[in-house]
mmCIF file of C-alpha atoms in Angstrom:
data_model
loop_
_atom_site.group_PDB
_atom_site.id
_atom_site.type_symbol
_atom_site.label_atom_id
_atom_site.label_comp_id
_atom_site.label_asym_id
_atom_site.label_seq_id
_atom_site.Cartn_x
_atom_site.Cartn_y
_atom_site.Cartn_z
ATOM 1 C CA UNK A 1 -0.180 0.045 0.182
ATOM 2 C CA UNK A 2 1.300 3.382 0.144
ATOM 3 C CA UNK A 3 2.656 6.080 2.572
ATOM 4 C CA UNK A 4 3.427 9.126 2.856
ATOM 5 C CA UNK A 5 6.765 9.221 4.173
ATOM 6 C CA UNK A 6 8.848 11.118 6.775
ATOM 7 C CA UNK A 7 12.630 12.289 7.463
ATOM 8 C CA UNK A 8 13.984 12.450 9.650
ATOM 9 C CA UNK A 9 12.019 10.263 11.720
ATOM 10 C CA UNK A 10 14.018 12.118 14.677
ATOM 11 C CA UNK A 11 16.049 16.068 14.794
ATOM 12 C CA UNK A 12 17.913 17.539 17.541
ATOM 13 C CA UNK A 13 18.714 21.088 17.511
ATOM 14 C CA UNK A 14 19.121 23.978 19.755
ATOM 15 C CA UNK A 15 16.870 26.654 21.308
ATOM 16 C CA UNK A 16 15.782 28.708 18.894
ATOM 17 C CA UNK A 17 17.269 26.810 15.145
ATOM 18 C CA UNK A 18 16.091 26.489 12.489
ATOM 19 C CA UNK A 19 14.720 23.447 11.531
ATOM 20 C CA UNK A 20 12.578 21.210 8.224
ATOM 21 C CA UNK A 21 10.698 18.954 8.464
ATOM 22 C CA UNK A 22 9.849 17.082 5.686
ATOM 23 C CA UNK A 23 7.374 14.350 3.678
ATOM 24 C CA UNK A 24 6.779 12.895 1.240
ATOM 25 C CA UNK A 25 3.333 12.640 0.548
ATOM 26 C CA UNK A 26 1.198 9.932 -1.431
ATOM 27 C CA UNK A 27 1.896 10.774 -4.456
ATOM 28 C CA UNK A 28 -1.512 11.232 -6.231
ATOM 29 C CA UNK A 29 -3.003 13.094 -3.203
ATOM 30 C CA UNK A 30 -3.628 16.280 -3.285
ATOM 31 C CA UNK A 31 -4.383 17.616 0.090
ATOM 32 C CA UNK A 32 -1.489 17.989 2.312
ATOM 33 C CA UNK A 33 -1.346 19.139 6.509
ATOM 34 C CA UNK A 34 0.759 18.529 8.699
ATOM 35 C CA UNK A 35 0.316 17.424 12.736
ATOM 36 C CA UNK A 36 1.853 17.497 15.845
ATOM 37 C CA UNK A 37 1.552 15.525 18.992
ATOM 38 C CA UNK A 38 3.006 16.231 22.370
ATOM 39 C CA UNK A 39 3.944 12.885 24.045
ATOM 40 C CA UNK A 40 1.286 11.721 26.031
ATOM 41 C CA UNK A 41 -1.322 14.365 24.590
ATOM 42 C CA UNK A 42 -3.975 14.861 21.849
ATOM 43 C CA UNK A 43 -3.316 15.053 17.829
ATOM 44 C CA UNK A 44 -3.329 18.614 17.530
ATOM 45 C CA UNK A 45 -3.977 20.489 13.312
ATOM 46 C CA UNK A 46 -1.236 22.886 12.374
ATOM 47 C CA UNK A 47 -1.950 23.293 8.658
ATOM 48 C CA UNK A 48 -3.520 21.720 5.476
ATOM 49 C CA UNK A 49 -2.514 22.526 1.591
ATOM 50 C CA UNK A 50 -4.272 21.949 -1.837
ATOM 51 C CA UNK A 51 -3.410 23.994 -4.757
ATOM 52 C CA UNK A 52 -0.424 25.273 -4.095
ATOM 53 C CA UNK A 53 -1.475 27.475 -0.662
ATOM 54 C CA UNK A 54 -2.871 26.966 2.502
ATOM 55 C CA UNK A 55 -5.876 26.195 2.873
ATOM 56 C CA UNK A 56 -6.590 26.506 7.065
ATOM 57 C CA UNK A 57 -3.774 27.280 9.363
ATOM 58 C CA UNK A 58 -4.661 26.858 13.870
ATOM 59 C CA UNK A 59 -3.429 29.039 16.277
ATOM 60 C CA UNK A 60 -0.366 27.217 16.627
ATOM 61 C CA UNK A 61 1.075 27.747 13.140
ATOM 62 C CA UNK A 62 2.327 31.218 13.865
ATOM 63 C CA UNK A 63 5.282 33.046 11.915
ATOM 64 C CA UNK A 64 7.743 30.907 13.351
ATOM 65 C CA UNK A 65 6.504 28.327 10.987
ATOM 66 C CA UNK A 66 6.140 28.195 6.697
ATOM 67 C CA UNK A 67 5.146 24.351 4.631
ATOM 68 C CA UNK A 68 6.195 24.689 2.013
ATOM 69 C CA UNK A 69 6.467 21.856 -1.831
ATOM 70 C CA UNK A 70 8.933 23.370 -3.340
ATOM 71 C CA UNK A 71 8.967 20.136 -6.065
ATOM 72 C CA UNK A 72 6.602 17.724 -7.236
ATOM 73 C CA UNK A 73 7.260 15.158 -4.486
ATOM 74 C CA UNK A 74 7.541 16.890 -1.180
ATOM 75 C CA UNK A 75 6.212 18.398 1.256
ATOM 76 C CA UNK A 76 8.088 20.806 4.342
ATOM 77 C CA UNK A 77 7.627 21.768 7.283
ATOM 78 C CA UNK A 78 10.504 24.669 8.679
ATOM 79 C CA UNK A 79 10.556 26.254 12.285
ATOM 80 C CA UNK A 80 12.386 28.801 11.652
ATOM 81 C CA UNK A 81 13.178 29.602 15.326
ATOM 82 C CA UNK A 82 12.293 26.510 17.605
ATOM 83 C CA UNK A 83 11.482 26.660 20.909
ATOM 84 C CA UNK A 84 11.460 24.091 23.753
ATOM 85 C CA UNK A 85 6.892 24.414 23.495
ATOM 86 C CA UNK A 86 7.456 22.584 19.903
ATOM 87 C CA UNK A 87 9.725 20.055 21.110
ATOM 88 C CA UNK A 88 6.654 17.370 19.465
ATOM 89 C CA UNK A 89 6.450 14.238 16.923
ATOM 90 C CA UNK A 90 5.029 15.937 14.174
ATOM 91 C CA UNK A 91 3.374 13.382 11.795
ATOM 92 C CA UNK A 92 3.554 14.562 8.301
ATOM 93 C CA UNK A 93 -1.150 13.329 6.546
ATOM 94 C CA UNK A 94 -2.073 13.615 2.901
ATOM 95 C CA UNK A 95 -5.727 12.203 1.498
ATOM 96 C CA UNK A 96 -6.672 11.860 -2.122
ATOM 97 C CA UNK A 97 -10.137 13.940 -1.881
ATOM 98 C CA UNK A 98 -11.209 15.950 0.575
ATOM 99 C CA UNK A 99 -13.754 15.318 3.705
ATOM 100 C CA UNK A 100 -11.660 12.188 2.859
ATOM 101 C CA UNK A 101 -8.972 9.589 5.234
ATOM 102 C CA UNK A 102 -6.098 10.781 6.586
ATOM 103 C CA UNK A 103 -2.604 8.570 5.602
ATOM 104 C CA UNK A 104 -0.232 9.652 8.658
ATOM 105 C CA UNK A 105 3.639 9.846 8.170
ATOM 106 C CA UNK A 106 5.460 8.059 10.796
ATOM 107 C CA UNK A 107 6.711 11.745 11.976
ATOM 108 C CA UNK A 108 9.595 13.267 13.451
ATOM 109 C CA UNK A 109 10.408 12.631 16.975
ATOM 110 C CA UNK A 110 11.697 17.085 17.169
ATOM 111 C CA UNK A 111 13.477 17.932 19.866
ATOM 112 C CA UNK A 112 14.553 20.966 20.882
ATOM 113 C CA UNK A 113 17.190 21.442 24.147
ATOM 114 C CA UNK B 1 -13.228 23.537 20.890
ATOM 115 C CA UNK B 2 -11.673 19.470 21.197
ATOM 116 C CA UNK B 3 -14.081 16.939 21.500
ATOM 117 C CA UNK B 4 -14.576 15.338 24.574
ATOM 118 C CA UNK B 5 -13.740 11.322 25.019
ATOM 119 C CA UNK B 6 -15.294 9.005 27.353
ATOM 120 C CA UNK B 7 -13.407 6.770 28.572
ATOM 121 C CA UNK B 8 -10.031 8.190 29.052
ATOM 122 C CA UNK B 9 -9.252 4.068 29.598
ATOM 123 C CA UNK B 10 -10.431 0.752 29.679
ATOM 124 C CA UNK B 11 -8.662 -2.834 30.210
ATOM 125 C CA UNK B 12 -10.798 -5.770 28.981
ATOM 126 C CA UNK B 13 -9.541 -9.713 28.512
ATOM 127 C CA UNK B 14 -9.651 -10.783 25.032
ATOM 128 C CA UNK B 15 -12.686 -10.913 23.931
ATOM 129 C CA UNK B 16 -14.630 -8.612 26.399
ATOM 130 C CA UNK B 17 -16.475 -5.161 23.685
ATOM 131 C CA UNK B 18 -15.958 -1.631 24.880
ATOM 132 C CA UNK B 19 -17.704 1.762 23.561
ATOM 133 C CA UNK B 20 -15.895 5.106 22.833
ATOM 134 C CA UNK B 21 -17.770 8.439 23.413
ATOM 135 C CA UNK B 22 -16.813 10.655 21.605
ATOM 136 C CA UNK B 23 -18.750 13.951 22.431
ATOM 137 C CA UNK B 24 -18.623 18.125 20.720
ATOM 138 C CA UNK B 25 -20.560 20.655 21.947
ATOM 139 C CA UNK B 26 -20.692 22.202 18.210
ATOM 140 C CA UNK B 27 -22.738 20.973 15.385
ATOM 141 C CA UNK B 28 -20.275 17.781 13.656
ATOM 142 C CA UNK B 29 -20.364 17.682 9.849
ATOM 143 C CA UNK B 30 -17.985 14.763 10.064
ATOM 144 C CA UNK B 31 -16.392 12.597 12.742
ATOM 145 C CA UNK B 32 -13.469 10.271 12.256
ATOM 146 C CA UNK B 33 -12.042 7.663 14.293
ATOM 147 C CA UNK B 34 -8.247 6.394 14.214
ATOM 148 C CA UNK B 35 -6.081 3.971 16.224
ATOM 149 C CA UNK B 36 -2.808 5.193 16.831
ATOM 150 C CA UNK B 37 -0.313 2.094 18.466
ATOM 151 C CA UNK B 38 2.526 3.018 20.925
ATOM 152 C CA UNK B 39 4.896 4.746 19.529
ATOM 153 C CA UNK B 40 3.601 4.760 16.028
ATOM 154 C CA UNK B 41 1.660 7.422 13.869
ATOM 155 C CA UNK B 42 -2.115 7.414 13.475
ATOM 156 C CA UNK B 43 -4.342 4.732 10.998
ATOM 157 C CA UNK B 44 -7.501 5.776 9.954
ATOM 158 C CA UNK B 45 -10.536 3.635 11.060
ATOM 159 C CA UNK B 46 -13.931 5.488 9.748
ATOM 160 C CA UNK B 47 -15.483 8.627 8.662
ATOM 161 C CA UNK B 48 -19.659 9.576 9.655
ATOM 162 C CA UNK B 49 -20.999 12.332 7.815
ATOM 163 C CA UNK B 50 -23.244 13.855 8.687
ATOM 164 C CA UNK B 51 -26.568 12.988 9.403
ATOM 165 C CA UNK B 52 -26.856 10.009 10.507
ATOM 166 C CA UNK B 53 -24.651 7.108 10.180
ATOM 167 C CA UNK B 54 -23.733 3.700 10.946
ATOM 168 C CA UNK B 55 -20.609 2.079 10.345
ATOM 169 C CA UNK B 56 -18.373 -0.747 10.866
ATOM 170 C CA UNK B 57 -16.557 -3.364 9.598
ATOM 171 C CA UNK B 58 -15.121 -6.605 10.779
ATOM 172 C CA UNK B 59 -16.353 -5.981 14.338
ATOM 173 C CA UNK B 60 -15.500 -3.147 14.591
ATOM 174 C CA UNK B 61 -18.849 -0.561 13.982
ATOM 175 C CA UNK B 62 -19.357 3.471 14.766
ATOM 176 C CA UNK B 63 -22.528 5.582 14.842
ATOM 177 C CA UNK B 64 -22.966 8.938 14.506
ATOM 178 C CA UNK B 65 -26.145 11.137 16.445
ATOM 179 C CA UNK B 66 -25.959 14.691 14.782
ATOM 180 C CA UNK B 67 -28.588 15.437 16.810
ATOM 181 C CA UNK B 68 -26.314 15.142 20.163
ATOM 182 C CA UNK B 69 -23.031 15.013 18.453
ATOM 183 C CA UNK B 70 -22.121 12.423 19.745
ATOM 184 C CA UNK B 71 -19.993 9.608 18.528
ATOM 185 C CA UNK B 72 -19.337 6.385 19.673
ATOM 186 C CA UNK B 73 -17.379 3.386 17.855
ATOM 187 C CA UNK B 74 -18.228 -0.248 18.595
ATOM 188 C CA UNK B 75 -15.575 -2.848 19.809
ATOM 189 C CA UNK B 76 -16.908 -6.477 19.752
ATOM 190 C CA UNK B 77 -15.252 -9.742 21.055
ATOM 191 C CA UNK B 78 -11.973 -7.744 20.907
ATOM 192 C CA UNK B 79 -8.366 -9.901 20.124
ATOM 193 C CA UNK B 80 -4.943 -8.226 21.449
ATOM 194 C CA UNK B 81 -4.346 -5.665 17.651
ATOM 195 C CA UNK B 82 -7.415 -4.137 18.909
ATOM 196 C CA UNK B 83 -4.912 -2.642 21.791
ATOM 197 C CA UNK B 84 -3.294 0.763 21.560
ATOM 198 C CA UNK B 85 -5.102 4.816 21.767
ATOM 199 C CA UNK B 86 -8.354 5.208 20.352
ATOM 200 C CA UNK B 87 -8.850 9.198 18.907
ATOM 201 C CA UNK B 88 -12.115 11.083 17.601
ATOM 202 C CA UNK B 89 -11.908 13.427 14.439
ATOM 203 C CA UNK B 90 -13.936 16.311 14.468
ATOM 204 C CA UNK B 91 -14.685 18.442 11.601
ATOM 205 C CA UNK B 92 -16.880 21.744 12.351
ATOM 206 C CA UNK B 93 -17.851 21.874 8.420
ATOM 207 C CA UNK B 94 -15.884 22.336 4.244
ATOM 208 C CA UNK B 95 -14.916 24.986 3.234
ATOM 209 C CA UNK B 96 -14.888 25.125 -1.133
ATOM 210 C CA UNK B 97 -10.990 23.474 -0.027
ATOM 211 C CA UNK B 98 -12.768 20.035 1.659
ATOM 212 C CA UNK B 99 -10.898 18.198 3.838
ATOM 213 C CA UNK B 100 -9.631 21.749 5.490
ATOM 214 C CA UNK B 101 -8.899 20.214 9.389
ATOM 215 C CA UNK B 102 -9.924 17.300 12.611
ATOM 216 C CA UNK B 103 -10.085 18.219 15.982
ATOM 217 C CA UNK B 104 -9.121 15.734 17.840
ATOM 218 C CA UNK B 105 -10.418 14.394 21.102
ATOM 219 C CA UNK B 106 -7.034 13.404 23.823
ATOM 220 C CA UNK B 107 -7.537 10.222 22.985
ATOM 221 C CA UNK B 108 -9.371 6.128 24.738
ATOM 222 C CA UNK B 109 -6.692 3.921 25.895
ATOM 223 C CA UNK B 110 -7.501 0.359 25.376
ATOM 224 C CA UNK B 111 -5.526 -2.814 26.756
ATOM 225 C CA UNK B 112 -6.842 -6.043 26.146
ATOM 226 C CA UNK B 113 -5.183 -8.166 28.337
ATOM 227 C CA UNK B 114 -5.261 -12.543 27.361
#
């Protein structure tokens, strides 16, 4: 079965540093998302992306965050200046149709020291 | 506002049944159910749309009561593989962009023991 792939699986960074989390969504999918999960807590929506633009973002997704689809396959999340509270598992997801099921990647565990 | 799930945790013996509930204070367009095993990504189980629905596959089924803004997930004759944390994700509407965002509940941890 096709899957969403994320790299790296773990990322450790110093507070204030920039990180880029990478995702390759399923190839024929049109909708892309980033979610995050702080250890032991619920999965939280960050941003959705469709037709090369952000379609919705949460209050978590402030000016420090940005997303990009630099080519036909990758979908990236950039955090410009990481904070301790950004430590979480970041999941990329994609779906082929609006309102359909999300396929999640296996996540990138981000640790900000 | 996030949906409220109950119970927070449940322990079952293999073969027993469980019901997990998801309630929202807002009118819902759809409810999604996902299962997450420890250290893994959430995996889709099913979507229920407004209009009142029941769905199921294998021994896992769900209902959506639109008027009460509630959904329930039913697991019958539980198997060891059902262990994990179950999340409901709710949508309050769909814009022209399609699937916008899911607001997930805090999860229900299900443990199945032999």
